[in-house]
Coordinates of C-alpha atoms and ligand atoms in Angstrom, one line a residue:
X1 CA 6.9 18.6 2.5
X2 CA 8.6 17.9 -0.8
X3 CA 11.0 14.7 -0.1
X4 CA 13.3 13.3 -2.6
X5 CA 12.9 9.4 -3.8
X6 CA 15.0 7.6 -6.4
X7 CA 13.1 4.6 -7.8
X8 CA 15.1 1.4 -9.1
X9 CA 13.3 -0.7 -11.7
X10 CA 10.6 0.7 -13.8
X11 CA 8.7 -2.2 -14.9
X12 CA 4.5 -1.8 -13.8
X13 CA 5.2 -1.7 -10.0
X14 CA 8.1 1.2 -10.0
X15 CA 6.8 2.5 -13.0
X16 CA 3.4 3.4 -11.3
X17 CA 5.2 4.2 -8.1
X18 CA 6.9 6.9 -10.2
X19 CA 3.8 8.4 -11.8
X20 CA 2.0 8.6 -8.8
X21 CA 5.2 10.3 -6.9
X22 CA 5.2 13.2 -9.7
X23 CA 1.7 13.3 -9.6
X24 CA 1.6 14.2 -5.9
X25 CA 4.7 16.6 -6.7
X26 CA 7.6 15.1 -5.2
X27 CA 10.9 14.5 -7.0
X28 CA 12.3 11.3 -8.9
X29 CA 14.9 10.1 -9.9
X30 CA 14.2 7.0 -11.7
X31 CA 16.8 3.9 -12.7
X32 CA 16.7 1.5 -15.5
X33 CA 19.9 -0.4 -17.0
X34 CA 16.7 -1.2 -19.9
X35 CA 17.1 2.2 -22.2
X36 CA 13.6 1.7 -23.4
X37 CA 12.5 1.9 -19.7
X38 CA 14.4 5.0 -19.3
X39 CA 13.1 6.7 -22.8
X40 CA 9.2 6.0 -21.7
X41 CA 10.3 7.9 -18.0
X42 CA 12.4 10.4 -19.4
X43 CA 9.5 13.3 -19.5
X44 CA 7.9 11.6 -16.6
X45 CA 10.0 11.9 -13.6
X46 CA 12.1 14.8 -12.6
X47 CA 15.7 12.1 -13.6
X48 CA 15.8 9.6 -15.5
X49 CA 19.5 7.6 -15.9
X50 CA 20.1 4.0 -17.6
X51 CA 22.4 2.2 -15.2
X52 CA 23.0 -0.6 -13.8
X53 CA 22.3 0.1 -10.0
X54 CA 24.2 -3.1 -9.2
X55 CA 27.0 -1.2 -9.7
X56 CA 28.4 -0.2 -6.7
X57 CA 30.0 3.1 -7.8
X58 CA 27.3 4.0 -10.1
X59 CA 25.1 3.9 -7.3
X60 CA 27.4 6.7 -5.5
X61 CA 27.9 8.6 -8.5
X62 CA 24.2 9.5 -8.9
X63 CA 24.7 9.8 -4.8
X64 CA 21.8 7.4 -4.0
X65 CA 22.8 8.3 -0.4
X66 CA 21.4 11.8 -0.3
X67 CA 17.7 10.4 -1.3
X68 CA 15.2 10.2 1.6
X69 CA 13.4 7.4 -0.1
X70 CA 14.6 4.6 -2.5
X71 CA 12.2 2.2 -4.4
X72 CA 14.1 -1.3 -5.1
X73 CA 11.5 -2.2 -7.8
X74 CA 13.7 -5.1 -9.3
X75 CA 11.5 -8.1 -9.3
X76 CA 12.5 -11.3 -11.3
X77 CA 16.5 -11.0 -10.7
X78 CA 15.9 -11.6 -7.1
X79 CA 20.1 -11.5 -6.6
X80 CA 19.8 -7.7 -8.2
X81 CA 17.1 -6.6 -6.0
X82 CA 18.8 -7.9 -2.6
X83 CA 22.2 -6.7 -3.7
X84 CA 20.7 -3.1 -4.0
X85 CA 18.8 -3.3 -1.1
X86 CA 21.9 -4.1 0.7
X87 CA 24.3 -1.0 -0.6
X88 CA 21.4 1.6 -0.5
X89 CA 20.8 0.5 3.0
X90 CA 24.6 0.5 3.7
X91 CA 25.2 4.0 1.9
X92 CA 22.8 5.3 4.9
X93 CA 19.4 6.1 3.3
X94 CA 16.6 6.0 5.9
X95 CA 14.2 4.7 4.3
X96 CA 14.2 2.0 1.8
X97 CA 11.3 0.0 0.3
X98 CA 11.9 -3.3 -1.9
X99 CA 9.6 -5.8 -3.3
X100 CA 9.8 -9.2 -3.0
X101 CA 8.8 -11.5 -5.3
X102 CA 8.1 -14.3 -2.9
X103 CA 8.3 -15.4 1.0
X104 CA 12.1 -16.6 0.8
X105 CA 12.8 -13.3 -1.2
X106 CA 10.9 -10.9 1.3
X107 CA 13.0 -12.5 4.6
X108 CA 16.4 -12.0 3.4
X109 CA 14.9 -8.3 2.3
X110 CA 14.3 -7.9 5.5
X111 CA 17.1 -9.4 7.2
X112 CA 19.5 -7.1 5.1
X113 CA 17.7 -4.2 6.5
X114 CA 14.9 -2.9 4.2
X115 CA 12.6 -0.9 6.1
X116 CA 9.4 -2.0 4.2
X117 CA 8.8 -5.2 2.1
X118 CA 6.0 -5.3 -0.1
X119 CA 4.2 -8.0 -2.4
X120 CA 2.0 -6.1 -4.9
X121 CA 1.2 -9.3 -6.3
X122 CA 0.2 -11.5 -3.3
X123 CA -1.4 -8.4 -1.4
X124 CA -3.5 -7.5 -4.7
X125 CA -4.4 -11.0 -5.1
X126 CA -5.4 -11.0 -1.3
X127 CA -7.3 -7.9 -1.7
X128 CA -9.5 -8.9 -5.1
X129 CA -10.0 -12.0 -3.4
X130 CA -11.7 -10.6 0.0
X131 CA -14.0 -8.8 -2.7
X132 CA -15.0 -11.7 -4.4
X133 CA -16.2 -13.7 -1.0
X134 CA -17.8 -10.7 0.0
X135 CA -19.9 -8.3 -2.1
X136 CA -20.5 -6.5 1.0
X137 CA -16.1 -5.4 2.2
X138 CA -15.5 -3.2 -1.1
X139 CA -11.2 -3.1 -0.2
X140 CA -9.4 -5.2 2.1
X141 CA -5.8 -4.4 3.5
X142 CA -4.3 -6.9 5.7
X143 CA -2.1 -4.7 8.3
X144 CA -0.4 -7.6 10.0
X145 CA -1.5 -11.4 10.3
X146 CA -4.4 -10.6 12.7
X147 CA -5.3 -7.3 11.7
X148 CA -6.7 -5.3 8.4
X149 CA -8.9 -2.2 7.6
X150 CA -11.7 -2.7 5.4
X151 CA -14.1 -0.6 3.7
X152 CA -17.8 -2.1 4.1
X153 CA -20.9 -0.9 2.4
X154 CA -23.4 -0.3 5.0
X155 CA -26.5 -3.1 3.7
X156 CA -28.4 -4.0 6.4
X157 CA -31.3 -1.6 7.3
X158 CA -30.7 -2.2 10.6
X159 CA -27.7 0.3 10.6
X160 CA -29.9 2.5 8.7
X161 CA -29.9 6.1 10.4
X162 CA -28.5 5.5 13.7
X163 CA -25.6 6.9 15.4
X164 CA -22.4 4.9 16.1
X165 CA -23.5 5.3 19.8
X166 CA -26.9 3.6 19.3
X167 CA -25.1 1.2 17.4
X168 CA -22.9 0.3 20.3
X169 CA -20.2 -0.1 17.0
X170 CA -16.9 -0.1 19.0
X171 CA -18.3 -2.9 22.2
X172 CA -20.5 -4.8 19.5
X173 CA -17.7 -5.2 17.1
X174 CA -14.8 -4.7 18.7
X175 CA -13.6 -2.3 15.6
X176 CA -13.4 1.1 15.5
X177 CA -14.3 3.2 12.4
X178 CA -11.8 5.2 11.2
X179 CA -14.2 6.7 8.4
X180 CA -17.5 6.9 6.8
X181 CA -18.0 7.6 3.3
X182 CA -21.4 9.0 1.8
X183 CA -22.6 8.3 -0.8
X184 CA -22.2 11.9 -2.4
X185 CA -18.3 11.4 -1.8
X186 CA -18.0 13.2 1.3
X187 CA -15.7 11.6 4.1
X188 CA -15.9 12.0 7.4
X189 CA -12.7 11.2 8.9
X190 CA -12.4 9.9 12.6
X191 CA -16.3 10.1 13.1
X192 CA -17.5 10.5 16.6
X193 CA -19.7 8.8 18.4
X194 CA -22.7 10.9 17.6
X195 CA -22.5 10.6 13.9
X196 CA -24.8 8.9 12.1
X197 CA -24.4 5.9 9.6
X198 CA -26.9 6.4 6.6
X199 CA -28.2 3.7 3.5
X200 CA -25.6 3.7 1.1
X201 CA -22.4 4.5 3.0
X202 CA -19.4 2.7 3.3
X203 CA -17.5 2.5 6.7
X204 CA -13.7 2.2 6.8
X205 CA -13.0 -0.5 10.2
X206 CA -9.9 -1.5 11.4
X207 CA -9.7 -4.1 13.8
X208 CA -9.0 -8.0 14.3
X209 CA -9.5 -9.6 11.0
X210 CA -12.0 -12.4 13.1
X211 CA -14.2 -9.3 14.0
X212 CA -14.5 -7.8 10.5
X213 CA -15.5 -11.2 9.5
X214 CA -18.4 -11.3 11.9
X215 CA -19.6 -7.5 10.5
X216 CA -19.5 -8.4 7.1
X217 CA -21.8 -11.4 8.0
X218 CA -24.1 -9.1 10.1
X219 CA -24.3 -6.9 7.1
X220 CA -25.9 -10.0 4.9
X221 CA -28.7 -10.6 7.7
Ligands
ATP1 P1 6.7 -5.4 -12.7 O1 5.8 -6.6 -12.1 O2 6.8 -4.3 -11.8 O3 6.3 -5.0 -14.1 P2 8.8 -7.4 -12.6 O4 8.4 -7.9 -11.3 O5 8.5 -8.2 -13.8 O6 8.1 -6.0 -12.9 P3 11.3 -6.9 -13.6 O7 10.8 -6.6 -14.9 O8 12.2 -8.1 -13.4 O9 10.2 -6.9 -12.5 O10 12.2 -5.6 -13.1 C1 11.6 -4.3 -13.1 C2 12.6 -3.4 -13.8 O11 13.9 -3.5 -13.1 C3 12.9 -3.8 -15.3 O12 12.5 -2.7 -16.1 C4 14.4 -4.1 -15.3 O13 15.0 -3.6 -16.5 C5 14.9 -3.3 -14.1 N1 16.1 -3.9 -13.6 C6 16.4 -5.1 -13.3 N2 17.7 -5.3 -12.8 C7 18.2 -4.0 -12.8 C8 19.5 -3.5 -12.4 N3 20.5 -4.2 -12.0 N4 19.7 -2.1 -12.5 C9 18.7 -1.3 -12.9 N5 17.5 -1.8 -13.3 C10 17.2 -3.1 -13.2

């Protein structure tokens, strides 16, 4: 379903946002009070406006409230990013996503009523790190303090050609695999029990981050 999102601050994180948006064919309307920001958008998203989205009745002039999604990409002006947060929320959008630039930032985000705080920087930096440690877990996202998904390349031979049943995955691990991805590309979503793991795949786990930890050393044995 096509959904309309208005994106404030094009710098690398709304910028890419924006891209991706169009790319997936939805509709943009992207916000810049930096005119070169604007001119490198302008045959990008579907809108693109200089303004200064502090400004309350700018904000209502482009009628920010009618957007299903707005992106407060503002980062370094931390007082810019929580004052838009706050009107866009106030105006009555559903559903509005700002980034915070650090822990102090993302609680008064939140407080004010954004409905998703993210922190490209720290989460990428988490992310690349669990990589490093591990040149088995291929991406990491942390879902909540005690939980993440991870995608795992499958390296010892003891998982070799057996079936998540043999395996005794979801009692042995306490995880569940969401996915398992071939080598040729091919995904199986939401395997079942009878499907088999194979040299070379990579499984996609959620579960408690102490649990993934314990797989990822298995996989070294
Ligand atoms: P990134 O890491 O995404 O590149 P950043 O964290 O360095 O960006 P900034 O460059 O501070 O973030 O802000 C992103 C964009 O937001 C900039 O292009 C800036 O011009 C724009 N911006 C800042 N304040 C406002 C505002 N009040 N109204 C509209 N745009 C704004």
């Amino acid at each position: 379903m096509k959904q309309n999102f208005a994106i404030v601050g094009l710098g690398r994180f709304g910028g890419s946002i924006c891209r991706t948006l169009i790319e997936s064919g939805q509709e943009v309307l992207a916000i810049d009070n930096n005119e070169d920001r604007v001119n490198e958008y302008m045959n990008i998203a579907t809108h693109a406006v200089v303004a200064n989205a502090q400004d309350e009745m700018t904000l209502r002039s482009l009628g920010i409230r009618n957007f299903d999604h707005v992106i407060v990409a503002i980062g370094e002006d931390i007082q810019a990013s929580i004052l838009v947060t706050l009107m866009v929320k106030e105006m009555g959008v559903p559903s509005v996503v700002a980034k915070a630039q650090n822990s102090y930032h993302a609680r008064v985000l939140e407080k004010i009523g954004a409905d998703r705080v993210v922190h490209p920087e720290r989460d990428m930096g988490i992310r690349i790190a669990h990589n490093l440690v591990s040149k088995n877990i291929l991406d990491y996202l942390e879902l909540s303090d005690d939980f993440s998904l991870v995608e795992i390349r499958v390296a010892n031979p003891k998982f070799f050609n057996k079936s998540l049943l043999e395996l005794n995955f979801r009692q042995r691990f306490g995880l569940t695999v969401v996915a398992i991805r071939r080598s040729n590309g091919e995904v199986v979503v939401s395997p079942d029990a009878n499907e088999f793991v194979r040299e070379n795949d990579n499984l996609l786990v959620i579960g408690e981050t102490d649990d993934v930890d314990v797989l990822d050393e298995k996989m070294n044995m």
